[in-house]
Short mmCIF file of C-alpha atoms and ligand atoms in Angstrom, two decimals:
data_model
loop_
_atom_site.label_atom_id
_atom_site.label_comp_id
_atom_site.label_asym_id
_atom_site.label_seq_id
_atom_site.Cartn_x
_atom_site.Cartn_y
_atom_site.Cartn_z
CA MET O 58 -25.43 -27.64 -5.43
CA ALA O 59 -26.53 -29.20 -8.71
CA SER O 60 -24.81 -26.59 -10.88
CA LEU O 61 -21.44 -24.90 -11.19
CA GLY O 62 -22.79 -21.42 -10.63
CA ARG O 63 -25.77 -19.15 -10.07
CA HIS O 64 -26.62 -16.38 -12.46
CA ILE O 65 -29.22 -13.81 -11.58
CA ILE O 66 -30.47 -11.47 -14.25
CA VAL O 67 -31.83 -8.37 -12.61
CA GLU O 68 -33.99 -5.37 -13.55
CA TYR O 69 -34.23 -2.32 -11.32
CA TYR O 70 -37.10 0.05 -12.14
CA ASP O 71 -37.82 3.64 -11.09
CA CYS O 72 -34.34 4.21 -9.70
CA ALA O 73 -33.14 7.75 -8.94
CA PRO O 74 -32.10 9.09 -12.40
CA GLU O 75 -29.15 11.06 -10.99
CA ILE O 76 -27.81 7.85 -9.43
CA MET O 77 -28.17 6.03 -12.75
CA ASN O 78 -25.89 8.64 -14.31
CA ASP O 79 -23.30 8.76 -11.50
CA VAL O 80 -20.47 6.53 -12.65
CA VAL O 81 -18.50 6.83 -9.40
CA LEU O 82 -21.45 5.98 -7.21
CA ILE O 83 -22.42 3.09 -9.46
CA GLN O 84 -18.90 1.68 -9.41
CA GLU O 85 -18.75 1.97 -5.59
CA SER O 86 -22.17 0.33 -5.30
CA MET O 87 -21.29 -2.56 -7.60
CA GLU O 88 -18.01 -3.16 -5.75
CA GLY O 89 -19.84 -2.88 -2.42
CA ALA O 90 -22.43 -5.40 -3.66
CA ALA O 91 -19.65 -7.84 -4.51
CA GLU O 92 -17.90 -7.40 -1.17
CA ILE O 93 -21.00 -7.66 0.98
CA ALA O 94 -21.87 -10.96 -0.67
CA GLY O 95 -18.44 -12.29 0.26
CA ALA O 96 -16.86 -12.10 -3.22
CA THR O 97 -13.20 -11.23 -3.79
CA ILE O 98 -12.76 -8.39 -6.29
CA ILE O 99 -10.03 -8.79 -8.90
CA ASN O 100 -10.67 -5.66 -10.90
CA SER O 101 -13.40 -3.37 -12.09
CA THR O 102 -13.92 -0.97 -14.94
CA PHE O 103 -16.75 1.52 -15.44
CA HIS O 104 -17.58 3.97 -18.18
CA HIS O 105 -19.83 7.01 -18.40
CA PHE O 106 -21.46 7.56 -21.77
CA SER O 107 -22.14 10.92 -23.28
CA PRO O 108 -24.66 12.41 -22.76
CA TYR O 109 -25.76 9.90 -20.14
CA GLY O 110 -25.69 6.28 -19.05
CA VAL O 111 -23.18 4.02 -17.39
CA SER O 112 -21.73 0.59 -18.14
CA GLY O 113 -19.36 -1.42 -16.05
CA VAL O 114 -18.18 -4.73 -14.81
CA VAL O 115 -16.67 -5.97 -11.58
CA VAL O 116 -14.56 -9.08 -12.08
CA ILE O 117 -14.58 -11.25 -8.98
CA GLU O 118 -12.75 -14.45 -8.21
CA GLU O 119 -16.19 -16.11 -8.35
CA SER O 120 -17.02 -14.61 -11.83
CA HIS O 121 -18.58 -11.12 -12.31
CA LEU O 122 -21.18 -8.41 -11.76
CA ALA O 123 -22.13 -6.26 -14.76
CA ILE O 124 -24.42 -3.29 -15.25
CA HIS O 125 -25.88 -1.01 -17.88
CA THR O 126 -28.06 1.98 -16.94
CA TRP O 127 -30.63 4.14 -18.67
CA PRO O 128 -30.95 7.27 -16.45
CA GLU O 129 -33.69 8.71 -18.63
CA PHE O 130 -35.88 5.74 -17.63
CA GLY O 131 -34.50 5.33 -14.13
CA TYR O 132 -33.65 1.79 -15.17
CA ALA O 133 -30.68 -0.53 -14.66
CA SER O 134 -30.05 -4.00 -15.99
CA VAL O 135 -27.64 -6.01 -13.89
CA ASP O 136 -26.05 -9.46 -14.19
CA ILE O 137 -24.71 -11.18 -11.15
CA PHE O 138 -22.94 -14.42 -11.77
CA THR O 139 -21.24 -16.34 -8.95
CA CYS O 140 -19.71 -19.77 -9.07
CA GLY O 141 -19.32 -22.02 -6.06
CA GLU O 142 -21.39 -21.80 -2.92
CA ALA O 143 -19.55 -19.22 -0.87
CA VAL O 144 -21.14 -16.13 -2.47
CA ASP O 145 -24.86 -15.46 -2.37
CA PRO O 146 -25.90 -13.27 -5.35
CA TRP O 147 -29.20 -12.34 -3.67
CA ILE O 148 -27.30 -10.36 -1.03
CA SER O 149 -25.87 -8.27 -3.87
CA TYR O 150 -29.37 -7.92 -5.33
CA GLN O 151 -30.79 -6.40 -2.14
CA PHE O 152 -27.77 -4.18 -1.62
CA LEU O 153 -28.04 -2.67 -5.11
CA LYS O 154 -31.78 -2.17 -4.90
CA LYS O 155 -31.20 0.06 -1.91
CA ALA O 156 -28.13 1.79 -3.34
CA PHE O 157 -29.96 2.71 -6.57
CA LYS O 158 -33.11 3.77 -4.65
CA ALA O 159 -35.11 1.47 -6.95
CA ASP O 160 -38.86 1.51 -6.46
CA HIS O 161 -39.03 -2.12 -7.45
CA GLY O 162 -36.90 -4.80 -8.98
CA SER O 163 -37.27 -8.20 -10.53
CA ALA O 164 -34.87 -11.02 -11.12
CA VAL O 165 -34.65 -14.50 -12.51
CA GLU O 166 -32.11 -17.03 -11.38
CA LEU O 167 -30.49 -19.43 -13.79
CA LYS O 168 -28.42 -22.36 -12.75
CA ARG O 169 -25.29 -22.35 -14.88
CA GLY O 170 -23.46 -25.57 -15.69
CA GLU O 171 -26.11 -28.16 -14.80
CA MET O 172 -24.25 -31.01 -13.12
CA ALA O 173 -26.55 -33.65 -14.65
CA LEU O 174 -25.35 -32.60 -18.09
CA LEU O 175 -21.66 -32.22 -17.32
CA THR O 176 -18.97 -34.85 -17.74
CA ARG O 177 -15.52 -34.40 -16.31
CA LYS O 178 -12.74 -34.26 -18.96
CA GLU O 179 -9.11 -35.29 -18.78
CA PHE O 180 -7.54 -32.01 -17.79
CA ASP O 181 -4.31 -31.92 -15.82
CA VAL O 182 -3.26 -28.29 -15.51
CA LYS O 183 0.12 -29.28 -14.13
CA GLN O 184 0.82 -31.52 -17.09
CA LEU O 185 -0.30 -28.74 -19.42
CA ARG O 186 2.14 -26.35 -17.80
CA ASP O 187 5.02 -28.79 -18.06
CA ASP O 188 4.29 -29.51 -21.71
CA LYS O 189 3.91 -25.94 -22.87
CA SER O 190 5.98 -22.92 -22.16
CA SER O 191 5.88 -19.34 -23.34
CA ASP O 192 8.18 -18.03 -26.08
CA ASP O 193 10.94 -17.08 -23.66
CA GLY O 194 10.93 -20.56 -22.16
CA SER O 195 9.27 -19.55 -18.90
CA PRO O 196 6.31 -21.61 -17.72
CA ILE O 197 2.90 -20.49 -18.99
CA ARG O 198 1.06 -18.25 -16.59
CA THR O 199 -2.13 -19.37 -14.95
CA LYS O 200 -3.23 -15.87 -14.04
CA ASP O 201 -2.54 -12.57 -15.69
CA ILE O 202 -4.20 -9.89 -13.66
CA TRP O 203 -3.62 -6.38 -12.46
CA PHE O 204 -3.28 -4.97 -8.99
CA THR O 205 -4.27 -1.31 -8.95
CA GLU O 206 -3.70 1.32 -6.29
CA ARG O 207 -5.78 4.40 -6.96
CA ASP O 208 -7.26 7.55 -5.64
CA ASP O 209 -10.16 9.10 -7.51
CA LYS O 210 -7.94 10.54 -10.25
CA ILE O 211 -4.71 8.56 -10.52
CA ALA O 212 -3.97 4.84 -10.57
CA LEU O 213 -0.85 2.74 -10.54
CA SER O 214 -1.14 -0.83 -11.81
CA LEU O 215 1.16 -3.84 -11.60
CA LYS O 216 0.51 -7.13 -13.33
CA HIS O 217 0.74 -10.17 -11.13
CA ASP O 218 0.42 -13.94 -11.27
CA GLY O 219 -1.64 -14.32 -8.14
CA LYS O 220 -1.79 -13.70 -4.43
CA LEU O 221 0.51 -15.52 -2.05
CA PHE O 222 -0.93 -14.19 1.20
CA ASP O 223 -4.27 -12.61 1.99
CA VAL O 224 -5.27 -12.10 5.60
CA GLN O 225 -7.58 -9.59 7.25
CA SER O 226 -5.67 -8.85 10.45
CA ASP O 227 -7.07 -7.00 13.44
CA PHE O 228 -5.80 -3.79 11.84
CA GLN O 229 -5.79 -4.06 8.06
CA ARG O 230 -5.85 -6.32 5.03
CA VAL O 231 -2.43 -7.78 4.53
CA GLU O 232 -1.69 -9.12 1.05
CA VAL O 233 1.35 -10.32 -0.85
CA TYR O 234 1.19 -10.45 -4.66
CA ASN O 235 3.61 -12.15 -6.98
CA THR O 236 4.13 -9.28 -9.45
CA GLN O 237 5.66 -9.84 -12.85
CA ALA O 238 7.91 -6.77 -12.87
CA TYR O 239 8.82 -6.16 -9.20
CA GLY O 240 8.84 -9.58 -7.52
CA ASN O 241 6.78 -10.22 -4.42
CA MET O 242 4.93 -7.16 -3.21
CA LEU O 243 3.37 -6.36 0.18
CA THR O 244 0.19 -4.28 0.21
CA LEU O 245 -1.77 -3.05 3.23
CA ASP O 246 -5.41 -2.13 2.70
CA GLY O 247 -4.72 -2.06 -1.03
CA MET O 248 -1.73 0.28 -0.84
CA VAL O 249 1.74 -0.75 -2.03
CA MET O 250 4.17 -0.92 0.89
CA THR O 251 7.20 -2.58 -0.60
CA THR O 252 8.35 -4.83 -3.40
CA GLU O 253 11.36 -7.09 -3.65
CA LYS O 254 12.84 -5.22 -6.58
CA ASP O 255 12.66 -1.56 -5.55
CA GLU O 256 12.52 -1.74 -1.73
CA TYR O 257 16.15 -0.71 -1.42
CA VAL O 258 15.40 2.89 -2.44
CA TYR O 259 13.03 3.48 0.43
CA HIS O 260 14.91 1.49 3.07
CA GLU O 261 18.35 2.88 2.28
CA MET O 262 17.09 6.45 2.20
CA ILE O 263 15.04 6.31 5.38
CA THR O 264 18.00 4.97 7.40
CA HIS O 265 21.41 6.00 6.07
CA VAL O 266 20.61 9.71 5.80
CA PRO O 267 20.12 10.13 9.58
CA LEU O 268 22.63 7.51 10.65
CA LEU O 269 25.39 9.08 8.58
CA THR O 270 24.52 12.57 9.82
CA HIS O 271 24.11 11.97 13.55
CA PRO O 272 27.51 12.40 15.31
CA ASN O 273 27.36 9.15 17.28
CA PRO O 274 24.09 7.18 17.09
CA LYS O 275 23.78 4.39 19.66
CA ARG O 276 20.07 3.69 20.08
CA ALA O 277 17.54 3.75 17.30
CA LEU O 278 13.79 3.22 17.27
CA ILE O 279 11.65 2.14 14.32
CA ILE O 280 7.92 2.70 14.55
CA GLY O 281 6.19 0.38 12.08
CA GLY O 282 8.49 -1.17 9.50
CA GLY O 283 7.10 -4.69 9.97
CA ASP O 284 8.53 -5.90 6.67
CA GLY O 285 12.00 -5.56 8.21
CA GLY O 286 13.69 -3.50 5.48
CA THR O 287 14.38 -0.49 7.68
CA ALA O 288 15.80 -2.70 10.45
CA ARG O 289 17.98 -4.54 7.94
CA GLU O 290 19.52 -1.29 6.70
CA MET O 291 19.97 0.17 10.20
CA LEU O 292 21.76 -2.90 11.39
CA ARG O 293 24.47 -2.36 8.79
CA HIS O 294 25.71 0.41 11.15
CA GLU O 295 27.94 -1.43 13.55
CA GLY O 296 28.18 1.53 15.95
CA LEU O 297 24.54 1.09 16.95
CA ASP O 298 24.10 -0.75 20.26
CA GLU O 299 20.41 -1.44 19.90
CA VAL O 300 17.57 -1.08 17.43
CA VAL O 301 14.06 -1.27 18.87
CA MET O 302 11.29 -1.88 16.37
CA VAL O 303 7.63 -1.60 17.33
CA GLU O 304 5.22 -3.02 14.77
CA ILE O 305 1.52 -3.15 15.56
CA ASP O 306 0.59 -5.99 13.21
CA ASP O 307 2.13 -9.43 13.57
CA LYS O 308 0.47 -10.51 10.34
CA VAL O 309 2.72 -8.09 8.43
CA ILE O 310 5.76 -9.68 10.00
CA GLU O 311 4.44 -13.18 9.29
CA ALA O 312 3.73 -12.38 5.63
CA CYS O 313 7.15 -10.82 5.08
CA ARG O 314 9.12 -13.52 6.84
CA GLU O 315 7.52 -16.01 4.52
CA TYR O 316 7.21 -14.19 1.21
CA LEU O 317 9.70 -11.31 1.36
CA PRO O 318 12.61 -13.04 3.09
CA SER O 319 15.28 -10.81 1.57
CA ILE O 320 13.59 -7.78 3.15
CA ALA O 321 12.87 -9.52 6.46
CA SER O 322 16.36 -10.98 6.67
CA ALA O 323 17.45 -9.09 9.80
CA LEU O 324 14.34 -9.63 11.91
CA ASP O 325 16.23 -12.13 14.08
CA HIS O 326 19.38 -10.01 14.40
CA PRO O 327 20.74 -10.08 18.00
CA LYS O 328 20.78 -6.26 18.24
CA LEU O 329 17.14 -5.99 17.19
CA ASN O 330 14.49 -5.80 19.89
CA LEU O 331 11.33 -6.57 17.96
CA ILE O 332 8.15 -5.65 19.81
CA VAL O 333 4.64 -6.33 18.49
CA ASP O 334 2.63 -3.52 19.99
CA ASP O 335 1.16 -0.10 19.35
CA GLY O 336 4.00 2.30 18.45
CA ILE O 337 2.06 5.31 19.77
CA LYS O 338 1.76 3.69 23.17
CA TYR O 339 5.43 2.64 23.13
CA VAL O 340 6.60 6.18 22.41
CA LYS O 341 4.32 7.58 25.08
CA GLU O 342 5.84 5.27 27.67
CA ALA O 343 9.48 5.63 26.58
CA ALA O 344 11.91 7.66 28.71
CA ASN O 345 12.94 11.23 27.86
CA GLY O 346 15.96 11.40 25.58
CA SER O 347 16.19 7.63 25.16
CA PHE O 348 16.78 7.42 21.37
CA ASP O 349 19.29 9.06 19.04
CA VAL O 350 17.35 8.27 15.91
CA VAL O 351 13.62 7.61 15.56
CA VAL O 352 12.34 6.42 12.19
CA VAL O 353 8.61 6.42 11.57
CA ASP O 354 8.22 3.82 8.85
CA SER O 355 4.47 4.03 8.63
CA THR O 356 1.83 3.18 6.09
CA ASP O 357 -0.18 6.00 4.58
CA PRO O 358 -2.33 8.11 6.94
CA VAL O 359 -5.42 5.94 6.79
CA GLY O 360 -6.31 2.97 8.98
CA PRO O 361 -3.92 1.98 11.79
CA ALA O 362 -1.31 4.59 10.84
CA GLU O 363 -3.65 7.57 11.22
CA GLY O 364 -2.46 8.33 14.76
CA LEU O 365 1.13 8.36 13.52
CA PHE O 366 0.35 11.56 11.67
CA SER O 367 -0.87 13.51 14.71
CA VAL O 368 0.70 16.46 16.51
CA ASP O 369 0.56 14.68 19.87
CA PHE O 370 2.53 11.74 18.57
CA TYR O 371 5.34 13.89 17.15
CA LYS O 372 5.55 15.88 20.38
CA GLU O 373 6.18 12.59 22.15
CA VAL O 374 8.81 11.58 19.59
CA TYR O 375 10.55 14.92 20.20
CA ARG O 376 10.54 14.22 23.93
CA ILE O 377 12.17 10.78 23.63
CA LEU O 378 14.93 12.01 21.28
CA SER O 379 18.36 12.65 22.80
CA ASP O 380 19.76 16.20 22.54
CA ASP O 381 21.33 15.48 19.14
CA GLY O 382 18.45 13.24 18.14
CA ILE O 383 16.99 13.00 14.64
CA MET O 384 13.51 11.99 13.59
CA ILE O 385 12.90 10.64 10.10
CA THR O 386 9.47 9.93 8.69
CA GLN O 387 8.18 8.86 5.33
CA SER O 388 6.28 12.01 4.44
CA GLU O 389 4.19 10.83 1.49
CA SER O 390 4.29 12.09 -2.09
CA PRO O 391 4.20 15.84 -2.73
CA ARG O 392 2.36 15.06 -5.95
CA PHE O 393 -0.04 12.33 -4.89
CA ASN O 394 -0.81 13.29 -1.30
CA ASN O 395 -0.18 17.02 -1.44
CA LYS O 396 -2.60 18.00 1.34
CA VAL O 397 -1.08 15.56 3.84
CA PHE O 398 2.40 16.49 2.66
CA LYS O 399 1.87 20.19 3.48
CA GLU O 400 0.25 19.41 6.84
CA ILE O 401 3.13 17.13 7.86
CA TYR O 402 5.72 19.86 7.37
CA GLU O 403 3.62 22.43 9.21
CA VAL O 404 3.35 20.09 12.19
CA TYR O 405 7.07 19.20 12.27
CA GLY O 406 8.02 22.85 11.95
CA SER O 407 5.81 23.76 14.89
CA ILE O 408 7.49 21.14 17.10
CA PHE O 409 11.16 21.11 16.00
CA GLY O 410 11.38 24.65 14.63
CA LYS O 411 11.12 25.43 10.95
CA ASP O 412 14.88 25.64 10.33
CA LYS O 413 15.39 22.19 11.85
CA VAL O 414 13.08 20.41 9.44
CA HIS O 415 14.25 19.33 5.98
CA CYS O 416 12.56 17.41 3.20
CA TYR O 417 14.37 15.02 0.90
CA LEU O 418 13.20 13.01 -2.07
CA ALA O 419 13.71 9.64 -3.65
CA TYR O 420 12.26 7.92 -6.70
CA ILE O 421 10.27 4.81 -6.01
CA PRO O 422 8.61 3.35 -9.09
CA THR O 423 5.93 1.36 -7.27
CA TYR O 424 4.62 4.26 -5.16
CA PRO O 425 1.99 6.55 -6.69
CA THR O 426 3.68 9.08 -9.04
CA GLY O 427 7.11 7.63 -8.24
CA MET O 428 8.16 10.76 -6.34
CA TRP O 429 8.37 10.05 -2.61
CA SER O 430 9.47 12.24 0.28
CA PHE O 431 11.09 11.80 3.66
CA SER O 432 11.34 14.32 6.44
CA TYR O 433 14.46 14.96 8.50
CA SER O 434 13.87 16.82 11.80
CA ALA O 435 16.70 17.51 14.26
CA LYS O 436 16.24 18.18 17.94
CA GLY O 437 19.75 19.62 18.18
CA ASP O 438 21.90 21.15 15.49
CA ALA O 439 22.68 18.11 13.33
CA HIS O 440 22.22 19.50 9.82
CA PRO O 441 21.76 16.90 7.06
CA LEU O 442 24.19 18.63 4.70
CA ASN O 443 26.53 20.71 6.88
CA ASP O 444 27.16 17.89 9.34
CA PHE O 445 27.43 15.04 6.97
CA ASN O 446 30.81 13.57 6.22
CA LYS O 447 31.13 12.87 2.54
CA GLU O 448 34.09 10.52 2.79
CA LYS O 449 32.49 8.46 5.55
CA SER O 450 29.30 8.24 3.55
CA LYS O 451 31.15 7.11 0.40
CA LYS O 452 33.13 4.51 2.31
CA PHE O 453 29.94 3.15 3.91
CA SER O 454 28.06 2.97 0.63
CA ASP O 455 31.00 1.24 -1.13
CA GLU O 456 31.71 -1.22 1.64
CA GLN O 457 28.08 -2.16 2.06
CA ASP O 458 27.56 -2.34 -1.68
CA LEU O 459 24.36 -0.29 -1.44
CA SER O 460 22.04 -0.04 -4.41
CA TYR O 461 20.73 3.54 -4.09
CA TYR O 462 22.29 5.59 -1.30
CA ASN O 463 25.68 7.19 -1.82
CA GLU O 464 27.32 10.49 -0.85
CA GLY O 465 26.04 12.23 -4.00
CA ILE O 466 22.49 11.02 -3.49
CA HIS O 467 22.60 12.15 0.15
CA GLU O 468 23.31 15.70 -0.94
CA SER O 469 21.17 15.88 -4.02
CA ALA O 470 18.13 14.36 -2.32
CA PHE O 471 17.73 17.60 -0.39
CA ALA O 472 17.62 19.69 -3.59
CA LEU O 473 13.90 20.25 -4.03
CA PRO O 474 11.94 21.30 -7.09
CA ASN O 475 10.41 24.75 -6.68
CA PHE O 476 6.86 23.46 -6.47
CA VAL O 477 7.84 21.31 -3.49
CA LYS O 478 9.68 24.18 -1.80
CA LYS O 479 6.57 26.30 -2.18
CA MET O 480 4.40 23.63 -0.61
CA ILE O 481 6.66 23.51 2.45
CA ASN O 482 7.11 27.23 2.82
N1 SPD U 666 2.26 4.66 -0.12
C1 SPD U 666 3.43 4.04 0.38
C2 SPD U 666 3.81 4.40 1.75
C3 SPD U 666 4.83 3.44 2.24
C4 SPD U 666 5.22 3.63 3.58
N2 SPD U 666 5.91 2.57 4.24
C5 SPD U 666 6.42 1.51 3.51
C6 SPD U 666 6.96 0.44 4.39
C7 SPD U 666 8.23 -0.07 3.93
N3 SPD U 666 9.03 -0.55 4.97
#
């Protein structure tokens, strides 16, 4: 290539006017156009003007795609600029023409950064970094970008210095970001799973609540939990003989071993039987009454975890629990995922019996809305408050020097705000 980049300046004529005024559709189309051409999206922002018209830009690792629309003329002007050779802007051109239902389009391509006119300068970024530092003495940052998890109404953003791991596995996109506020962070299909700095909330609460309630837990099963945090916390309980963990995606394990080693620290523990396989299949094949505690440490109910939110799966979990057995699941956010949240409790109630199912809450800053829930379902009579031994719980929390769980938190976590109670009842 005789230039640094390719810039195509595009006109789309006689597009569907309603599409030209639909900011959501335009944003999805522009992002789709970037992805289909092989670009990596960093961020995007779109705006709807009153009374009509849309502007927006998708920032990609290879530069950007930008748009402005005039619905009243069924017209859109679009810029697609890609550097390097990996991304073909003409693929984006065709994709958008179809998405906007344009009758016809035209485009001119400019070569940007003509090689014949460029001369390489002395520029050693490493030297620059060593020479300069920011006000607080830390090295200057080479990237300053935002990761955003969003639904169509709410978003949570974390600033990061770059990606450490990015692999499309057979099941999902596995990424690790180096965030500025929460350390290294694992995301799956764009959803935050865990971060180095607040992981303890989730992992301590999903494990110590059942293990300090069950009268004598010996065998525990973790479905999912590939980052290793749930296993690490479980293995603090010396009375357990075995912890089986079934994670479907070895890429999650690989990413966490390398970039979240404090969370993955117990993955080689002698009492841990780590199996890379489908958790649904494992549970289906497990013997009746073979586990005292089953923890479903799943992702959100999209992608590979969808089956983990089904009635059939929970019936099987019930079957493999011992008579005193307890099932714990992460049950999403009552604020962010309220539909799924309600459904989850209906399903558990229908299998375990309504009075055997309890919801408890914890506050996790890097999950959408910060309010996160866990479900506690007992096959026998083990009640999370009546059968929990406060002294034992305090001793455990003190000895283990836990960061979130203690005897007070155990009790208070089950005190639910009225709006959550109503959703469950
Ligand atoms: N939206 C966040 C849901 C997180 C569920 N699992 C997290 C895995 C941590 N071990």
